[in-house]
Coordinates of C-alpha atoms and ligand atoms in Angstrom, one line a residue:
M22 CA 69.4 113.5 112.6
S23 CA 66.9 111.2 114.3
A24 CA 65.7 107.8 113.2
I25 CA 63.8 108.0 109.9
K26 CA 61.3 105.4 108.8
L27 CA 62.1 104.5 105.2
R28 CA 59.7 101.6 104.6
E29 CA 57.7 99.2 106.7
N30 CA 60.2 97.6 109.2
L31 CA 63.1 99.6 107.8
W32 CA 64.7 102.6 109.6
S33 CA 67.6 104.9 108.9
V34 CA 69.6 105.2 112.1
G35 CA 72.7 106.8 110.7
V36 CA 74.1 110.3 111.4
L37 CA 75.1 113.4 109.5
N38 CA 78.5 115.1 109.5
P39 CA 77.9 118.3 107.7
A40 CA 81.2 119.9 108.9
L41 CA 83.5 117.4 107.2
R42 CA 85.6 118.9 104.4
V43 CA 88.3 116.3 103.8
F44 CA 87.6 112.6 103.7
D45 CA 90.3 109.9 103.8
V46 CA 93.1 112.5 103.8
V47 CA 92.8 113.3 100.0
M48 CA 89.1 113.6 99.1
E49 CA 87.3 117.0 99.3
A50 CA 83.8 116.8 100.8
K51 CA 82.2 120.1 100.0
Y52 CA 78.9 119.4 101.7
G53 CA 80.1 117.1 104.5
T54 CA 78.9 113.5 104.6
S55 CA 76.6 111.1 106.3
Y56 CA 77.5 107.8 108.0
N57 CA 74.5 105.8 107.1
A58 CA 73.2 102.8 109.1
Y59 CA 69.9 100.9 108.9
L60 CA 67.7 98.9 111.2
L61 CA 65.5 96.2 110.0
T62 CA 62.8 95.2 112.6
G63 CA 60.8 92.1 112.9
E64 CA 61.0 88.7 114.6
K65 CA 64.7 89.3 114.4
N66 CA 66.2 92.8 114.5
V67 CA 69.1 93.6 112.3
L68 CA 71.4 96.5 112.1
I69 CA 73.3 97.1 108.9
E70 CA 76.5 99.0 109.5
T71 CA 77.6 101.1 112.5
V72 CA 79.0 104.7 112.2
H73 CA 82.2 106.6 112.8
L74 CA 83.2 106.2 116.4
D75 CA 82.8 110.0 117.1
Y76 CA 79.1 109.7 116.3
F77 CA 78.3 106.5 118.3
D78 CA 76.1 108.2 120.9
E79 CA 73.9 109.8 118.3
Y80 CA 73.6 106.5 116.5
L81 CA 72.6 104.8 119.7
D82 CA 69.9 107.4 120.4
N83 CA 68.6 106.8 116.9
I84 CA 68.4 103.0 117.5
R85 CA 66.7 103.6 120.8
Q86 CA 64.0 105.7 119.2
V87 CA 63.0 102.4 117.4
L88 CA 63.7 99.7 120.0
P89 CA 66.0 99.0 123.0
V90 CA 69.4 98.3 121.5
E91 CA 69.7 95.1 123.5
Q92 CA 67.0 93.7 121.3
V93 CA 69.2 93.8 118.2
D94 CA 70.1 90.2 117.1
Y95 CA 72.5 90.8 114.2
L96 CA 74.9 93.4 112.9
I97 CA 75.6 93.1 109.2
M98 CA 78.9 94.7 108.1
N99 CA 78.9 95.1 104.3
H100 CA 82.3 96.7 104.4
N101 CA 84.6 97.4 107.3
E102 CA 86.3 100.7 106.7
P103 CA 86.4 102.4 110.1
D104 CA 83.9 105.1 109.1
H105 CA 81.4 102.2 109.1
S106 CA 82.9 99.8 111.5
G107 CA 84.4 102.3 114.0
S108 CA 81.6 101.7 116.6
V109 CA 81.4 97.9 116.3
A110 CA 83.4 97.3 119.5
R111 CA 81.2 99.7 121.5
L112 CA 78.0 98.2 120.2
V113 CA 79.1 94.6 121.0
E114 CA 79.9 95.8 124.5
L115 CA 76.3 96.9 124.9
C116 CA 74.8 93.8 123.2
P117 CA 76.9 90.8 124.1
K118 CA 74.5 88.4 122.3
L119 CA 74.9 90.3 119.0
E120 CA 76.2 88.2 116.1
V121 CA 78.2 90.1 113.6
I122 CA 78.0 89.1 109.9
A123 CA 80.6 89.9 107.3
T124 CA 82.5 88.3 104.4
K125 CA 85.6 86.2 105.3
A126 CA 87.8 89.2 104.4
G127 CA 85.5 91.5 106.4
K128 CA 85.8 89.3 109.4
K129 CA 89.5 89.5 109.3
H130 CA 89.5 93.3 108.8
L131 CA 87.1 93.7 111.7
Q132 CA 89.3 91.7 114.0
D133 CA 92.3 93.8 113.0
I134 CA 90.3 97.0 113.5
T135 CA 88.8 96.2 116.8
N136 CA 91.6 93.9 118.1
L137 CA 88.9 91.8 119.5
D138 CA 87.8 88.2 118.8
L139 CA 84.3 89.1 117.9
P140 CA 81.4 86.7 117.5
C141 CA 81.5 87.0 113.7
R142 CA 79.9 84.8 111.1
A143 CA 81.6 84.8 107.7
V144 CA 79.3 84.6 104.8
G145 CA 79.8 84.1 101.0
A146 CA 77.9 84.2 97.8
G147 CA 74.4 82.8 98.1
D148 CA 74.4 82.6 101.9
T149 CA 71.2 83.8 103.6
L150 CA 70.0 84.9 106.9
D151 CA 66.4 83.9 107.9
L152 CA 64.8 86.6 110.0
G153 CA 61.5 84.8 110.4
G154 CA 58.2 86.0 109.2
G155 CA 59.1 85.2 105.7
R156 CA 62.0 87.7 105.6
V157 CA 65.3 86.3 104.3
L158 CA 68.4 88.3 103.6
E159 CA 70.8 87.2 100.9
F160 CA 74.5 88.1 100.8
I161 CA 76.1 89.1 97.6
P162 CA 79.9 89.5 97.8
A163 CA 81.1 92.4 95.6
P164 CA 84.8 92.6 96.3
L165 CA 86.9 95.7 95.8
L166 CA 84.0 98.1 95.8
H167 CA 86.2 99.6 97.2
W168 CA 87.7 97.3 99.8
A169 CA 88.4 93.6 99.5
D170 CA 85.7 92.7 102.0
T171 CA 82.7 94.5 100.3
M172 CA 79.4 92.8 99.9
F173 CA 75.8 93.8 99.2
T174 CA 72.9 92.6 101.4
W175 CA 69.6 91.9 99.5
D176 CA 66.3 92.1 101.3
K177 CA 64.0 90.5 98.8
T178 CA 60.8 91.1 100.8
G179 CA 61.5 94.8 101.0
K180 CA 63.1 94.9 97.5
T181 CA 65.9 96.8 99.2
L182 CA 69.6 96.5 98.4
F183 CA 72.2 97.6 100.9
T184 CA 75.2 98.5 98.9
C185 CA 77.5 100.2 101.4
D186 CA 79.8 102.7 99.5
F187 CA 78.6 101.6 96.0
L188 CA 76.3 104.3 94.5
G189 CA 77.0 106.6 97.5
A190 CA 78.1 110.2 97.7
H191 CA 79.5 112.5 100.3
Y192 CA 76.3 114.6 100.7
C193 CA 74.1 115.4 103.7
E194 CA 70.4 114.9 102.9
P195 CA 68.5 115.1 106.2
T196 CA 65.5 113.2 104.9
M197 CA 67.8 110.4 103.5
L198 CA 65.8 110.2 100.3
D199 CA 66.9 111.1 96.8
R200 CA 63.5 112.5 95.9
H201 CA 63.9 115.3 98.5
I202 CA 67.2 116.6 97.4
H203 CA 66.9 120.4 96.7
A204 CA 70.4 121.2 95.4
R205 CA 70.3 118.5 92.7
K206 CA 73.2 119.8 90.7
A207 CA 75.5 119.9 93.8
Y208 CA 74.5 116.3 94.7
E209 CA 75.1 115.1 91.1
E210 CA 78.6 116.7 91.2
E211 CA 79.3 115.0 94.5
F212 CA 78.0 111.7 93.1
R213 CA 80.5 111.9 90.3
H214 CA 83.3 113.1 92.6
Y215 CA 82.7 110.1 94.9
Y216 CA 82.7 107.7 92.0
E217 CA 86.0 109.1 90.7
C218 CA 87.8 109.0 94.0
I219 CA 86.4 105.8 95.5
M220 CA 85.1 103.6 92.7
G221 CA 87.1 104.9 89.7
P222 CA 90.2 102.7 90.5
F223 CA 88.0 99.6 90.4
K224 CA 86.1 100.0 87.1
P225 CA 85.9 96.2 86.2
N226 CA 84.5 95.5 89.7
V227 CA 82.0 98.3 89.3
L228 CA 80.7 96.7 86.2
A229 CA 80.5 93.3 88.0
G230 CA 78.7 95.0 90.9
L231 CA 76.1 96.5 88.6
D232 CA 75.4 93.1 87.2
K233 CA 74.9 91.7 90.7
M234 CA 72.2 94.2 91.6
P235 CA 68.8 92.4 91.6
A236 CA 66.6 93.9 88.8
E237 CA 63.6 94.3 91.1
T238 CA 65.5 96.6 93.5
E239 CA 63.3 99.5 94.5
L240 CA 65.4 101.0 97.2
V241 CA 69.2 101.3 97.3
C242 CA 70.5 102.0 100.8
T243 CA 74.1 103.3 100.5
S244 CA 76.5 104.1 103.4
H245 CA 77.0 107.8 102.4
G246 CA 74.5 110.2 101.1
P247 CA 70.8 109.7 100.3
C248 CA 69.1 106.4 99.6
L249 CA 68.1 105.9 96.0
S250 CA 64.6 105.1 94.9
D251 CA 63.6 107.5 92.0
T252 CA 67.2 107.7 90.7
I253 CA 68.4 104.1 90.8
Q254 CA 68.5 103.7 87.0
W255 CA 70.1 107.1 86.6
A256 CA 72.8 106.2 89.0
K257 CA 73.4 102.7 87.5
D258 CA 73.6 104.2 84.0
L259 CA 76.2 106.7 85.0
Y260 CA 78.3 104.1 86.8
R261 CA 78.2 101.9 83.7
Q262 CA 79.1 104.7 81.4
W263 CA 82.0 105.9 83.6
S264 CA 83.3 102.3 84.1
T265 CA 83.1 101.0 80.5
P266 CA 86.5 101.1 78.9
E267 CA 86.8 103.3 75.8
P268 CA 88.0 101.5 72.6
K269 CA 91.8 101.5 72.4
P270 CA 92.9 100.8 68.9
R271 CA 96.5 101.9 69.6
R272 CA 98.7 102.1 72.7
R273 CA 98.8 105.5 74.3
A274 CA 101.9 107.4 75.5
F275 CA 102.0 110.5 77.6
V276 CA 105.2 112.6 77.7
V277 CA 104.9 115.1 80.6
Y278 CA 107.6 117.5 81.6
A279 CA 108.7 120.8 83.1
S280 CA 111.4 122.9 81.6
A281 CA 112.9 126.3 82.7
Y282 CA 115.0 126.9 79.6
G283 CA 113.6 124.4 77.1
Y284 CA 116.3 121.7 77.4
T285 CA 114.1 119.1 79.1
G286 CA 111.4 120.2 76.6
M287 CA 113.8 119.3 73.7
L288 CA 114.2 115.8 75.2
A289 CA 110.4 115.5 75.5
D290 CA 109.9 116.4 71.9
A291 CA 112.5 113.8 70.8
A292 CA 110.8 111.1 73.0
A293 CA 107.3 112.0 71.6
R294 CA 108.5 111.7 68.0
A295 CA 110.1 108.3 68.6
L296 CA 106.9 107.0 70.2
E297 CA 104.8 108.3 67.4
E298 CA 107.1 106.4 65.0
E299 CA 106.5 103.3 67.1
G300 CA 102.7 103.7 66.4
Y301 CA 101.7 105.2 69.7
E302 CA 98.9 107.7 70.1
V303 CA 101.1 110.4 71.9
V304 CA 100.1 113.3 74.0
T305 CA 102.8 115.8 75.2
A306 CA 102.3 118.3 78.0
D307 CA 104.3 120.9 79.8
V308 CA 103.0 120.9 83.4
T309 CA 103.2 124.6 83.7
E310 CA 101.0 125.1 80.7
Q311 CA 98.4 122.4 81.1
P312 CA 96.1 122.0 84.2
L313 CA 96.9 119.3 86.6
S314 CA 93.6 117.6 86.0
F315 CA 94.5 117.2 82.3
C316 CA 97.9 115.9 83.1
A317 CA 96.6 113.5 85.7
E318 CA 94.0 112.1 83.3
Q319 CA 96.5 111.6 80.6
A320 CA 99.0 109.9 82.9
N321 CA 96.2 107.6 84.1
R322 CA 95.2 106.5 80.6
A323 CA 98.8 106.1 79.2
D324 CA 100.3 102.7 78.5
V325 CA 103.7 104.4 78.4
L326 CA 104.5 107.3 80.6
L327 CA 107.7 109.4 80.2
V328 CA 108.2 112.0 82.9
G329 CA 110.8 114.8 82.5
A330 CA 112.1 117.4 84.8
P331 CA 115.2 119.6 85.2
T332 CA 117.0 119.4 88.5
I333 CA 116.1 122.5 90.5
N334 CA 117.8 122.8 93.9
R335 CA 118.7 119.2 94.0
A336 CA 115.2 117.9 93.2
A337 CA 112.4 117.7 90.6
P338 CA 110.0 120.7 90.8
K339 CA 106.7 120.3 92.6
P340 CA 104.3 120.5 89.5
V341 CA 105.9 117.3 88.2
W342 CA 105.4 115.5 91.5
D343 CA 101.8 116.7 91.5
V344 CA 101.2 114.7 88.4
L345 CA 103.0 111.6 89.6
T346 CA 101.1 111.6 92.9
S347 CA 97.8 111.8 91.0
I348 CA 98.4 108.5 89.4
D349 CA 96.1 105.7 90.4
P350 CA 98.6 102.8 90.8
I351 CA 96.1 100.0 91.1
H352 CA 95.7 99.3 87.4
L353 CA 99.3 99.7 86.0
K354 CA 99.7 96.1 85.0
G355 CA 101.5 96.1 81.6
C356 CA 102.3 99.8 81.7
A357 CA 105.8 101.1 81.4
A358 CA 107.4 104.4 82.4
G359 CA 110.7 106.2 82.3
A360 CA 112.2 109.4 83.6
F361 CA 114.4 112.0 82.0
G362 CA 115.7 115.5 82.4
A363 CA 118.4 118.1 81.8
Y364 CA 120.6 119.2 84.7
G365 CA 123.6 121.4 85.5
W366 CA 125.8 119.7 88.0
S367 CA 124.2 117.3 90.5
G368 CA 121.2 116.0 88.5
E369 CA 119.0 114.5 91.2
A370 CA 115.6 115.0 89.5
A371 CA 115.5 112.2 86.9
P372 CA 116.8 109.5 89.4
M373 CA 114.2 110.6 92.0
L374 CA 111.4 110.4 89.4
H375 CA 112.7 107.1 88.2
T376 CA 112.7 105.6 91.7
F377 CA 109.1 106.9 92.3
L378 CA 107.9 105.3 89.0
K379 CA 109.4 102.0 90.0
G380 CA 107.7 102.3 93.4
L381 CA 104.4 102.5 91.6
R382 CA 105.3 99.2 89.9
Y383 CA 105.6 100.5 86.3
A384 CA 107.9 98.4 84.2
A385 CA 110.9 100.7 83.9
P386 CA 114.4 100.5 82.4
E387 CA 117.5 100.2 84.7
A388 CA 118.2 103.9 84.8
P389 CA 116.7 107.2 84.0
F390 CA 118.0 109.3 81.1
R391 CA 119.7 112.7 81.7
V392 CA 121.7 115.3 79.9
L393 CA 124.0 118.1 81.0
F394 CA 122.4 121.4 80.1
R395 CA 121.4 121.7 76.4
P396 CA 121.0 118.4 74.6
T397 CA 123.2 117.7 71.5
E398 CA 121.9 115.9 68.4
A399 CA 123.5 112.8 69.8
D400 CA 121.7 113.3 73.1
L401 CA 118.4 113.7 71.3
A402 CA 119.0 110.5 69.4
A403 CA 119.8 108.8 72.7
M404 CA 116.6 110.1 74.2
A405 CA 114.7 108.6 71.3
D406 CA 116.4 105.3 72.0
Y407 CA 115.5 105.6 75.6
A408 CA 111.8 106.2 74.8
R409 CA 111.8 103.2 72.5
S410 CA 113.4 101.1 75.3
V411 CA 110.6 102.1 77.7
A412 CA 108.0 101.3 75.0
A413 CA 109.6 97.8 74.6
L414 CA 108.7 97.1 78.2
C415 CA 105.0 97.8 77.7
T416 CA 102.8 94.7 77.6
S417 CA 99.4 96.3 77.9
K418 CA 96.8 95.0 75.5
V419 CA 95.0 96.9 72.7
D420 CA 91.3 96.4 72.2
E421 CA 91.3 93.1 74.1
P422 CA 88.9 90.5 72.7
P423 CA 86.4 89.2 75.2
A424 CA 88.2 86.9 77.6
A425 CA 88.1 83.2 76.5
A426 CA 86.6 80.7 78.9
P427 CA 89.4 79.9 81.3
A428 CA 91.1 76.5 81.0
A429 CA 90.5 74.3 84.0
G430 CA 94.1 73.2 84.6
G431 CA 96.2 76.3 84.9
K432 CA 97.4 78.4 87.9
W433 CA 95.2 81.3 89.2
V434 CA 96.4 84.4 91.0
C435 CA 94.6 86.4 93.7
A436 CA 94.1 90.0 92.4
L437 CA 94.3 91.3 95.9
C438 CA 97.4 89.8 97.5
G439 CA 99.1 87.9 94.7
Y440 CA 98.7 84.4 96.2
I441 CA 98.9 81.8 93.4
Y442 CA 96.7 78.8 93.4
D443 CA 98.5 75.9 91.8
P444 CA 96.2 72.9 91.0
A445 CA 99.2 70.6 91.3
E446 CA 99.6 71.6 95.0
G447 CA 96.0 72.2 95.8
D448 CA 95.3 73.7 99.2
P449 CA 95.6 70.8 101.6
A450 CA 95.5 73.0 104.7
H451 CA 91.9 73.8 103.7
G452 CA 90.9 70.4 102.5
I453 CA 91.7 70.9 98.8
A454 CA 93.6 67.9 97.5
P455 CA 96.6 68.3 95.1
G456 CA 95.3 67.9 91.5
T457 CA 92.1 69.9 92.1
A458 CA 91.5 72.3 89.2
F459 CA 90.6 75.9 90.1
A460 CA 87.2 75.5 88.4
D461 CA 86.5 72.5 90.8
L462 CA 87.2 74.4 94.0
P463 CA 84.0 74.8 96.1
A464 CA 82.3 78.2 96.0
S465 CA 83.1 78.5 99.7
W466 CA 86.8 78.3 99.1
S467 CA 88.7 81.6 99.6
C468 CA 92.2 82.9 99.3
P469 CA 94.3 81.2 102.1
L470 CA 96.4 84.4 102.4
C471 CA 93.9 87.3 102.4
G472 CA 90.5 85.7 102.6
V473 CA 88.8 87.1 99.4
D474 CA 86.4 85.0 97.4
K475 CA 87.2 82.8 94.4
G476 CA 85.8 85.5 92.1
M477 CA 88.8 87.7 92.9
F478 CA 91.2 85.3 91.2
K479 CA 92.4 85.7 87.7
Q480 CA 94.1 83.1 85.5
A481 CA 97.9 83.5 85.8
D482 CA 99.7 84.5 82.6
Ligands
LIG17 C1 116.9 127.8 90.3 C2 117.7 126.7 89.7 C3 118.3 125.8 90.5 C4 119.1 124.7 90.0 N1 119.6 123.8 90.8 C5 120.3 122.7 90.2 C6 120.7 121.7 91.0 O1 120.5 121.7 92.2 N2 121.4 120.7 90.5 C7 121.6 120.6 89.1 O2 122.2 119.7 88.6 N3 121.2 121.6 88.3 C8 120.5 122.7 88.8 N4 120.1 123.7 88.0 C9 120.4 123.7 86.6 C10 119.3 123.1 85.7 O3 119.0 121.8 86.1 C11 119.8 123.2 84.3 O4 119.9 124.5 83.9 C12 118.9 122.4 83.3 O5 119.6 122.3 82.1 C13 117.7 123.1 83.1 O6 116.9 122.4 82.2 P1 115.6 123.0 81.6 O7 115.9 124.0 80.5 O8 114.8 121.9 81.0 O9 114.9 123.7 82.7 C14 119.3 124.7 88.6 C15 118.7 125.7 87.8 C16 117.9 126.7 88.3 C17 117.3 127.7 87.4

């Protein structure tokens, strides 16, 4: 793909990778992808993103179709995953006077990815870059969309928002414009697939990101797939719909199991009955009868998860693992889980499942529950007790009322790395005196451990 003029002073200089079929190890890419990058020209010339290292030469050719690469003044990195930042080191080699711009977390990622001490300016909310000629870029941090370092860059003059992965899709559109997509249905499916795999784990951040998009945006330049102009509202509406939590009047439990001779199934039924009596909305599924997609969805929406498997050849059978490895572990706060199963002599399955669930950071009882061959009535009663003991560990909320305005004096915790800001201690290493309330920290303050912005902190329980 060559350089494409998108607007006055704005060029697409990214590349297509139509042969890609698997992205980030786990994500199918039926139609390949593009590594998008943009060049803003004027008194100062600005590149936004680089591309995957394998495509650096093509990227360079595209830039050179517009201007000599040595004339680029700034490189803005909205997000530093290596598919976008992979070529930064080579670009800096060619343009030693280039100044790189990223969030504080982005600067750190970039240094860890290039292993170089790059000339990088860290920017935060409201910071701007004056390009001369009346063109000023504004930076809008939008953390965890989908990395800690993510930000949007807003070009008010061109009414263009550079969103990196946000609103993107793995799709090759050679013209780079949504209005030219021929296989519309295929693109829409990829748009959804991309949301589910990349943005889905960060739904609250997606809603925050939508609210940060300037209303007058006319062009959205993403980092994968076509730029959006005609379909901005369509894309925003879908992101909002997919990210808005459904009402949850009751806690949900999912009892999922496999069973060769029905013994583990008997335990599953006893657990489901007990949880129903506890007031839970309960779904039960045998993994050999229900599709993995259904089981994965139920596991991800459950407040309490009970996983059962017989021991088969000293392990739990694969279909059960398929469900467990489909769980998105990012938002399991408050959720509880337990493992159970029938066995014949060695009984490894339930302990293995239990260890895995604890590894995902579910609240879990001390031990799994297992029974030799066919459960007795006493075993079924004990299984019901076990299910209740798991439910007792669940602390997830039901239909949470809108968050009250945070009190100024309490502790705050970083959602990314767990660092706790204690007003009593302050952060003297960064000029914050003991006794400074979180609300009084300057907007430029960031997490001393991982570098994310203040906005990533939540009030500690
Ligand atoms: C092919 C096969 C392999 C098994 N391997 C083990 C094993 O390694 N260790 C064990 O404790 N039980 C083993 N068992 C016994 C089952 O775990 C036991 O029959 C259990 O009660 C089955 O429960 P279910 O009816 O829920 O499938 C095996 C059973 C089968 C059919």
